[in-house]
Coordinates of C-alpha atoms and ligand atoms in Angstrom, one line a residue:
M94 CA 56.8 143.0 109.1
D95 CA 57.8 139.1 110.7
F96 CA 60.8 137.4 109.3
A97 CA 61.1 134.7 112.2
F98 CA 61.0 131.5 111.3
S99 CA 59.0 128.7 111.9
P100 CA 60.2 126.1 114.8
K101 CA 60.4 122.9 111.5
T102 CA 63.9 125.1 110.0
D103 CA 65.2 125.4 114.0
E104 CA 65.4 121.3 113.4
L105 CA 66.5 121.6 110.0
R106 CA 69.8 124.1 110.8
R107 CA 70.3 121.9 114.5
Q108 CA 71.0 118.9 111.6
V109 CA 72.9 121.4 109.4
R110 CA 75.0 121.9 112.3
E111 CA 75.6 119.2 113.9
F112 CA 76.5 117.4 110.3
V113 CA 79.0 120.6 109.0
Q114 CA 80.9 120.6 112.5
R115 CA 80.8 116.4 112.1
E116 CA 82.2 116.2 108.3
W117 CA 84.2 119.5 107.4
D118 CA 87.4 120.1 109.0
S119 CA 89.9 121.6 106.1
P120 CA 93.0 122.9 108.0
Y121 CA 93.5 125.1 104.8
D122 CA 91.3 128.6 104.3
S123 CA 90.2 127.7 101.4
H124 CA 87.0 127.6 101.7
G125 CA 84.2 128.8 103.8
N126 CA 86.5 130.5 105.9
T127 CA 87.5 133.3 103.4
V128 CA 86.0 135.5 100.1
Y129 CA 88.8 134.1 97.7
S130 CA 90.9 131.3 98.9
L131 CA 94.6 131.6 100.3
D132 CA 95.0 128.3 99.5
V133 CA 93.6 127.8 96.6
D134 CA 95.8 126.0 94.4
V135 CA 95.8 123.7 97.6
Q136 CA 95.3 119.9 95.4
E137 CA 93.9 118.2 98.3
D138 CA 91.3 120.6 100.3
E139 CA 89.7 120.4 96.6
R140 CA 89.8 116.7 96.9
L141 CA 88.1 117.2 100.5
L142 CA 85.8 119.6 99.3
Q143 CA 84.7 116.8 97.1
E144 CA 84.5 114.1 99.6
F145 CA 82.1 116.4 101.4
A146 CA 79.7 117.5 98.4
R147 CA 79.4 113.8 98.2
K148 CA 78.5 113.8 101.6
L149 CA 76.5 116.2 101.2
S150 CA 74.4 114.9 98.3
A151 CA 73.9 111.5 100.5
T152 CA 71.5 113.5 103.2
G153 CA 69.3 115.5 99.9
W154 CA 70.0 118.7 101.7
Y155 CA 72.4 119.8 98.4
T156 CA 69.7 119.7 95.4
M157 CA 66.1 120.0 98.0
A158 CA 66.2 123.1 96.2
W159 CA 65.5 121.4 92.0
P160 CA 62.2 120.9 90.9
V161 CA 60.8 117.3 91.8
E162 CA 61.6 116.3 87.6
H163 CA 64.9 117.0 88.1
G164 CA 65.2 114.5 91.9
G165 CA 65.1 118.1 93.7
E166 CA 62.1 118.8 96.1
A167 CA 61.5 121.6 95.6
I168 CA 61.1 122.7 99.1
D169 CA 60.0 125.9 100.0
Y170 CA 61.4 129.2 100.2
E171 CA 61.4 129.8 103.9
T172 CA 63.9 126.4 103.7
Q173 CA 66.1 127.3 101.5
V174 CA 66.7 130.1 102.7
A175 CA 67.3 128.7 106.3
Y176 CA 69.8 125.7 105.4
R177 CA 71.8 128.2 103.1
E178 CA 72.3 130.8 105.5
E179 CA 73.2 128.1 108.3
M180 CA 75.3 126.5 105.9
A181 CA 77.4 129.6 105.2
Y182 CA 77.6 130.1 109.0
Q183 CA 78.8 127.1 110.4
R184 CA 81.5 127.7 106.9
A185 CA 80.4 124.3 105.0
P186 CA 82.4 125.0 101.6
I187 CA 79.3 124.5 100.2
S188 CA 75.8 123.7 100.0
E189 CA 74.2 123.4 96.9
P190 CA 75.6 122.8 93.3
G191 CA 76.7 125.4 90.6
F192 CA 75.0 128.4 88.9
E193 CA 75.0 126.2 85.6
A194 CA 72.3 123.4 87.0
P195 CA 69.0 125.9 87.4
M196 CA 70.9 127.6 83.7
L197 CA 70.4 124.5 82.2
M198 CA 67.1 123.5 83.6
I199 CA 65.9 126.4 81.7
H200 CA 67.8 125.8 78.6
G201 CA 69.7 123.0 78.6
Q202 CA 68.8 120.0 75.7
D203 CA 67.5 117.5 76.5
W204 CA 70.3 115.0 76.4
Q205 CA 72.3 117.6 78.8
K206 CA 69.8 117.2 82.0
E207 CA 69.8 114.1 81.6
Y208 CA 74.1 113.8 81.4
F209 CA 74.6 116.4 83.2
L210 CA 72.0 116.9 86.5
P211 CA 72.7 113.8 87.5
R212 CA 76.6 113.9 87.6
I213 CA 76.0 117.6 89.6
A214 CA 73.7 116.3 91.9
S215 CA 75.7 113.5 92.7
G216 CA 78.7 115.5 93.5
E217 CA 81.0 114.1 90.9
I218 CA 81.3 117.9 88.7
L219 CA 81.1 120.0 91.0
S220 CA 82.8 122.6 89.6
W221 CA 83.0 124.0 85.3
S222 CA 85.5 125.7 83.1
Q223 CA 83.3 129.7 82.6
G224 CA 84.6 130.8 79.6
F225 CA 83.1 134.6 79.2
S226 CA 86.1 136.9 79.5
E227 CA 88.0 138.0 77.2
P228 CA 91.1 140.0 77.1
N229 CA 88.3 143.1 75.4
A230 CA 85.6 141.9 76.5
G231 CA 85.0 142.2 80.6
A232 CA 82.4 144.0 81.4
D233 CA 81.5 144.6 77.3
L234 CA 81.1 140.9 77.4
A235 CA 79.0 140.9 74.3
N236 CA 82.0 142.6 72.6
L237 CA 84.1 138.4 73.4
Q238 CA 85.7 137.8 69.3
T239 CA 86.4 133.8 70.3
R240 CA 85.4 132.6 67.2
A241 CA 83.7 129.4 66.4
V242 CA 82.6 128.0 62.8
R243 CA 80.6 125.2 61.6
D244 CA 82.2 122.2 60.6
G245 CA 80.0 119.7 60.0
D246 CA 78.9 118.1 62.9
D247 CA 81.4 120.1 65.2
W248 CA 81.5 123.7 65.8
L249 CA 85.7 124.7 65.1
V250 CA 86.4 127.5 68.5
T251 CA 89.4 129.7 67.9
G252 CA 90.0 132.6 70.4
Q253 CA 91.2 133.5 73.8
K254 CA 89.7 133.4 77.3
I255 CA 91.0 134.9 80.5
W256 CA 90.3 135.4 84.4
N257 CA 89.6 131.9 83.7
S258 CA 88.9 130.6 87.8
Q259 CA 88.2 126.7 87.3
G260 CA 89.3 126.0 84.2
H261 CA 93.0 124.4 85.1
H262 CA 92.5 122.1 87.4
P263 CA 92.6 118.5 86.7
W264 CA 89.1 117.1 88.1
V265 CA 87.5 120.6 85.3
K266 CA 86.4 118.6 83.3
W267 CA 83.6 120.7 81.5
G268 CA 83.5 124.5 80.6
H269 CA 81.0 126.6 79.4
Y270 CA 82.1 128.5 77.1
L271 CA 80.6 131.8 75.2
V272 CA 81.8 132.3 71.1
R273 CA 80.5 134.4 68.0
T274 CA 78.5 131.7 65.4
D275 CA 77.6 134.5 63.9
P276 CA 79.8 138.1 63.0
E277 CA 77.5 139.6 60.4
A278 CA 74.6 139.9 63.1
P279 CA 74.3 142.4 66.2
K280 CA 76.8 141.6 68.7
H281 CA 74.1 140.5 71.5
R282 CA 72.9 138.1 68.6
G283 CA 75.4 136.3 67.2
I284 CA 76.8 134.3 70.3
S285 CA 76.4 131.4 71.2
Y286 CA 76.9 129.0 74.0
L287 CA 78.4 125.9 74.0
I288 CA 79.3 123.0 76.8
V289 CA 83.9 122.4 76.3
D290 CA 85.2 119.8 77.1
M291 CA 88.4 120.4 79.3
E292 CA 90.2 117.9 77.4
S293 CA 89.3 118.4 73.5
P294 CA 92.9 119.0 72.0
G295 CA 93.9 122.6 70.5
L296 CA 92.7 123.6 73.7
V297 CA 95.7 125.4 76.0
I298 CA 96.0 126.2 79.5
R299 CA 98.2 128.8 81.7
P300 CA 98.5 130.3 84.7
L301 CA 96.9 133.8 85.4
I302 CA 98.7 134.5 89.0
D303 CA 97.1 137.2 91.7
A304 CA 99.4 139.2 94.1
F305 CA 99.8 136.5 96.7
G306 CA 101.4 134.9 94.2
R307 CA 98.9 132.5 93.9
R308 CA 97.7 130.6 91.1
R309 CA 94.6 132.2 90.8
W310 CA 93.4 131.8 87.4
S311 CA 94.1 130.9 83.8
E312 CA 94.2 132.1 80.6
I313 CA 92.8 129.3 77.8
F314 CA 93.8 129.0 74.4
L315 CA 92.0 127.8 71.9
D316 CA 93.1 126.6 68.3
N317 CA 90.2 124.5 65.9
V318 CA 88.6 123.2 69.3
R319 CA 86.1 120.6 68.1
V320 CA 82.9 120.8 69.9
P321 CA 79.9 118.9 69.1
A322 CA 77.3 120.7 67.2
R323 CA 74.8 119.0 69.7
N324 CA 76.9 120.8 72.9
V325 CA 75.1 124.4 72.1
I326 CA 73.3 125.3 74.9
G327 CA 69.8 126.8 74.0
E328 CA 69.6 127.5 70.3
E329 CA 72.3 128.8 68.2
N330 CA 73.6 132.0 68.2
R331 CA 71.2 133.1 70.8
G332 CA 74.0 131.8 73.5
W333 CA 73.4 135.6 75.6
Y334 CA 70.0 135.3 77.0
A335 CA 71.2 131.9 78.2
A336 CA 74.2 133.4 79.4
M337 CA 72.2 136.3 81.2
T338 CA 70.7 133.1 83.3
T339 CA 73.7 132.4 84.0
L340 CA 75.2 135.1 85.3
S341 CA 71.6 135.8 87.1
F342 CA 72.0 133.3 89.6
E343 CA 76.2 134.1 89.6
R344 CA 74.6 137.1 91.4
S345 CA 72.1 136.2 94.0
G346 CA 74.9 134.6 96.8
I347 CA 72.3 134.7 99.6
D348 CA 74.9 133.2 102.1
G349 CA 77.3 136.2 101.8
P350 CA 76.1 138.0 104.7
A351 CA 75.6 135.3 107.2
R352 CA 80.0 134.2 106.6
R353 CA 80.4 137.5 107.4
L354 CA 78.2 137.7 110.8
R355 CA 80.2 134.9 111.8
D356 CA 83.6 137.0 111.0
L357 CA 82.1 139.3 112.7
E358 CA 81.1 137.6 116.0
D359 CA 85.0 135.5 116.0
F360 CA 86.5 139.2 115.3
I361 CA 84.1 140.1 118.5
D362 CA 85.4 137.2 120.8
F363 CA 88.9 138.4 119.6
A364 CA 88.1 141.9 120.4
N365 CA 86.9 141.0 123.6
H366 CA 90.1 139.2 125.0
T367 CA 93.0 141.0 123.5
K368 CA 94.5 143.7 124.2
I369 CA 96.2 147.0 122.0
N370 CA 98.6 149.2 123.3
G371 CA 97.5 148.6 126.8
R372 CA 94.1 148.0 126.9
L373 CA 91.0 145.8 125.6
L374 CA 90.3 146.8 122.3
V375 CA 86.6 146.5 123.5
D376 CA 87.2 148.8 125.7
D377 CA 88.1 151.8 122.9
A378 CA 84.9 153.2 121.6
M379 CA 86.0 153.8 118.4
V380 CA 85.9 150.0 118.0
R381 CA 82.6 149.4 119.5
H382 CA 81.5 152.1 116.8
T383 CA 82.7 150.6 114.0
L384 CA 82.1 147.2 115.2
A385 CA 78.0 147.6 115.3
N386 CA 77.5 149.8 111.3
V387 CA 79.7 146.6 110.6
R388 CA 76.2 144.7 112.3
V389 CA 74.1 147.2 110.8
E390 CA 75.9 146.5 107.0
I391 CA 75.7 142.6 107.3
E392 CA 71.9 143.1 108.7
V393 CA 71.2 145.1 105.3
C394 CA 72.7 142.9 103.1
R395 CA 70.8 139.9 104.2
M396 CA 67.6 141.8 104.0
I397 CA 68.4 142.6 100.6
C398 CA 68.9 138.5 99.8
Y399 CA 65.4 137.4 101.4
E400 CA 64.1 139.5 98.4
V401 CA 66.5 137.6 95.8
A402 CA 65.6 134.1 97.4
W403 CA 62.2 134.8 97.9
L404 CA 61.9 135.5 94.0
Q405 CA 63.4 132.6 92.9
S406 CA 62.0 130.4 94.9
K407 CA 58.8 131.5 92.9
G408 CA 60.3 130.4 89.6
E409 CA 61.1 133.9 88.2
V410 CA 64.9 135.2 87.2
P411 CA 65.6 138.2 89.1
I412 CA 68.0 139.9 87.7
R413 CA 67.5 143.8 88.3
E414 CA 67.4 142.4 92.3
S415 CA 70.7 140.4 91.3
A416 CA 72.3 142.9 90.9
L417 CA 71.0 144.9 93.2
T418 CA 72.4 141.9 95.9
K419 CA 75.2 141.8 93.9
L420 CA 76.3 145.5 94.3
F421 CA 75.7 145.7 97.9
R422 CA 77.3 142.9 99.1
D423 CA 80.2 143.7 96.8
E424 CA 80.7 146.3 99.2
M425 CA 80.1 145.0 102.2
I426 CA 82.0 142.6 101.9
P427 CA 85.5 144.0 101.6
N428 CA 83.9 146.5 103.8
V429 CA 84.0 144.2 106.6
F430 CA 87.2 142.5 106.1
E431 CA 89.0 146.4 105.8
K432 CA 87.4 147.9 109.3
M433 CA 88.6 144.9 110.4
A434 CA 91.9 145.3 109.4
H435 CA 91.9 149.2 110.4
L436 CA 90.8 148.3 113.5
L437 CA 93.9 146.2 114.4
G438 CA 96.2 149.3 114.5
E439 CA 99.3 148.7 112.9
Y440 CA 98.9 144.7 113.1
G441 CA 96.9 144.0 110.7
A442 CA 99.4 145.4 108.8
L443 CA 100.8 142.1 109.3
M444 CA 99.8 138.8 106.7
V445 CA 99.3 135.4 106.5
G446 CA 102.0 133.7 107.7
E447 CA 103.7 136.0 110.0
P448 CA 103.7 134.6 113.5
R449 CA 102.3 137.9 115.4
A450 CA 99.9 138.6 112.9
P451 CA 96.1 138.7 114.7
L452 CA 94.0 136.3 113.4
R453 CA 95.9 134.7 111.2
G454 CA 95.8 137.8 109.5
Y455 CA 93.2 136.8 107.7
P456 CA 91.1 140.2 107.4
V457 CA 94.3 142.3 105.8
A458 CA 94.5 139.1 103.6
N459 CA 90.8 139.3 102.6
A460 CA 90.4 143.1 103.0
Y461 CA 93.1 142.4 99.9
L462 CA 91.1 139.5 98.2
A463 CA 87.2 141.0 98.6
G464 CA 88.2 143.7 96.7
M465 CA 88.0 141.4 94.0
N466 CA 84.8 141.4 94.1
R467 CA 84.4 144.6 92.4
F468 CA 85.1 142.9 89.5
A469 CA 84.4 140.1 89.5
G470 CA 81.0 138.7 87.4
G471 CA 81.0 142.1 86.0
G472 CA 82.1 145.6 87.4
R473 CA 79.7 147.7 89.9
E474 CA 79.0 150.2 87.3
I475 CA 77.4 147.5 85.6
Q476 CA 75.4 146.7 88.0
K477 CA 74.1 150.0 88.5
N478 CA 73.7 150.6 84.5
I479 CA 71.4 146.7 85.0
I480 CA 69.4 148.6 88.2
A481 CA 68.9 152.4 86.7
Q482 CA 67.9 150.7 83.1
R483 CA 65.9 147.7 84.0
A484 CA 65.0 148.3 87.6
L485 CA 64.1 152.6 87.5
G486 CA 63.4 152.3 83.9
L487 CA 66.5 155.6 83.1
P488 CA 67.7 156.3 79.3
R489 CA 70.4 154.2 78.4
Ligands
FAD183 C1 88.0 136.9 91.4 C2 87.8 136.6 90.1 C3 87.4 135.7 89.2 C4 86.9 135.6 87.9 N1 86.7 133.9 87.5 C5 86.3 134.7 86.4 C6 85.7 133.1 85.6 O1 86.1 131.8 85.9 N2 85.2 133.2 83.9 C7 85.3 134.9 83.7 O2 85.1 133.8 82.2 N3 85.5 135.5 84.1 C8 85.8 135.0 85.6 N4 86.2 136.3 86.1 C9 86.4 137.9 85.5 C10 84.9 138.4 86.0 O3 84.3 138.4 85.2 C11 85.5 140.3 84.5 O4 86.7 140.5 86.1 C12 84.9 141.3 85.0 O5 83.8 141.2 83.2 C13 85.2 142.7 84.6 O6 85.9 142.9 83.1 P1 87.0 143.4 82.9 O7 88.4 142.8 84.0 O8 88.0 143.0 81.7 O9 87.0 145.1 83.4 P2 86.8 146.5 82.6 O10 85.8 145.9 81.7 O11 88.2 146.7 81.8 O12 86.0 147.1 83.5 C14 87.0 147.8 84.4 C15 86.0 149.3 85.2 O13 85.5 149.9 84.2 C16 84.3 149.7 84.9 N5 83.5 149.7 82.9 C17 84.0 148.7 82.6 N6 82.9 149.7 81.1 C18 82.2 150.4 81.7 C19 80.9 150.9 81.1 N7 80.6 150.8 79.9 N8 80.1 151.8 82.0 C20 80.7 152.0 83.7 N9 82.1 152.0 84.4 C21 82.6 150.8 83.0 C22 83.7 148.8 85.3 O14 83.0 148.6 85.9 C23 85.8 147.9 86.0 O15 85.3 148.8 87.0 C24 86.6 136.6 86.9 C25 87.1 137.7 87.8 C26 87.4 138.0 89.0 C27 88.6 138.9 89.9

């Protein structure tokens, strides 16, 4: 099979390269560079990201994959892949709106599409608070206990969410939350999916700090938070199915291999110029062997991602293929960094901020942080269950 891209996408890649080099110059280690940012709590970097999103929106590329009726160009599969790959390879912090937009296109009520989609397309709404996980509902998400009780034209929501990545940032105005609206129904069938105003009275946000001392997540406490009934996404008590669409988009991430390819190339450059224990890193056969293995792993991941993008471009929701992509990618990414850190020997233990740390301590920091991929969005055992049951038809 020939995966060569057409000359028309070569021209787009050239324009993308120029755009990113001109417009993205953040001194922080937070977007595009890392898997999970080190400077996650730097507000100035988030401001730069928003500026970049607005400029990107003005190019027309940002939403060119969207259907025409929502203001996009419904561009073909090949162009989408070429664009996203090039953006990621050039270390653009973002290339298109998040997974909330396609989910709303499929499940959102008319007013939700009319209100949110143009604001997402312009870059005004960049991030959402995703209120899925709870202390006793992570991998077993359908066990969630946050309760919503009907009160006139509103829902009153009470409960606790955890591991919320975005909710505490002042620019995050909206959340999409899973809540239990029918406690008598079987657990998947009594859940509704709500759009929540993050400034609602009764909503309290408390910090959760990561191993590097960064404020990475929040716990969100809800005490009789009033949410208008019209904020239900899809049908009442059928929120589980709309949320699964969200997760399938979240799991598709095709830019992972392109970013890691760039990291690998930087590392190879470093290995070509750096001596450890008196000899160039690249002169060590074990180093060359490891880097070749990493290159193969990245390429395999890229091929699997192509399949997901192809299915999405046909309007399908590739649940099982996305699970496969996530499973492979979430192993591949920490592997790449763990192997790089290992190749640096004792220097690989020097952390960010230490002046002698090779590559600014980036490989080792990411070896730690990228391990989070193995949990975020559902652990690898859960992905394996999806593949076993939905792709291979194995019994539960
Ligand atoms: C960086 C990061 C960002 C996140 N951001 C958000 C966010 O914005 N919003 C949000 O709602 N959540 C977020 N999460 C939470 C994430 O979705 C959960 O961590 C994930 O669903 C796993 O849940 P848990 O941590 O409770 O682990 P658990 O559910 O306790 O699982 C622990 C381990 O047991 C395994 N396991 C569990 N059940 C089974 C089973 N039945 N069979 C086999 N193995 C099983 C899991 O695979 C995992 O390895 C984030 C997590 C991370 C790491």
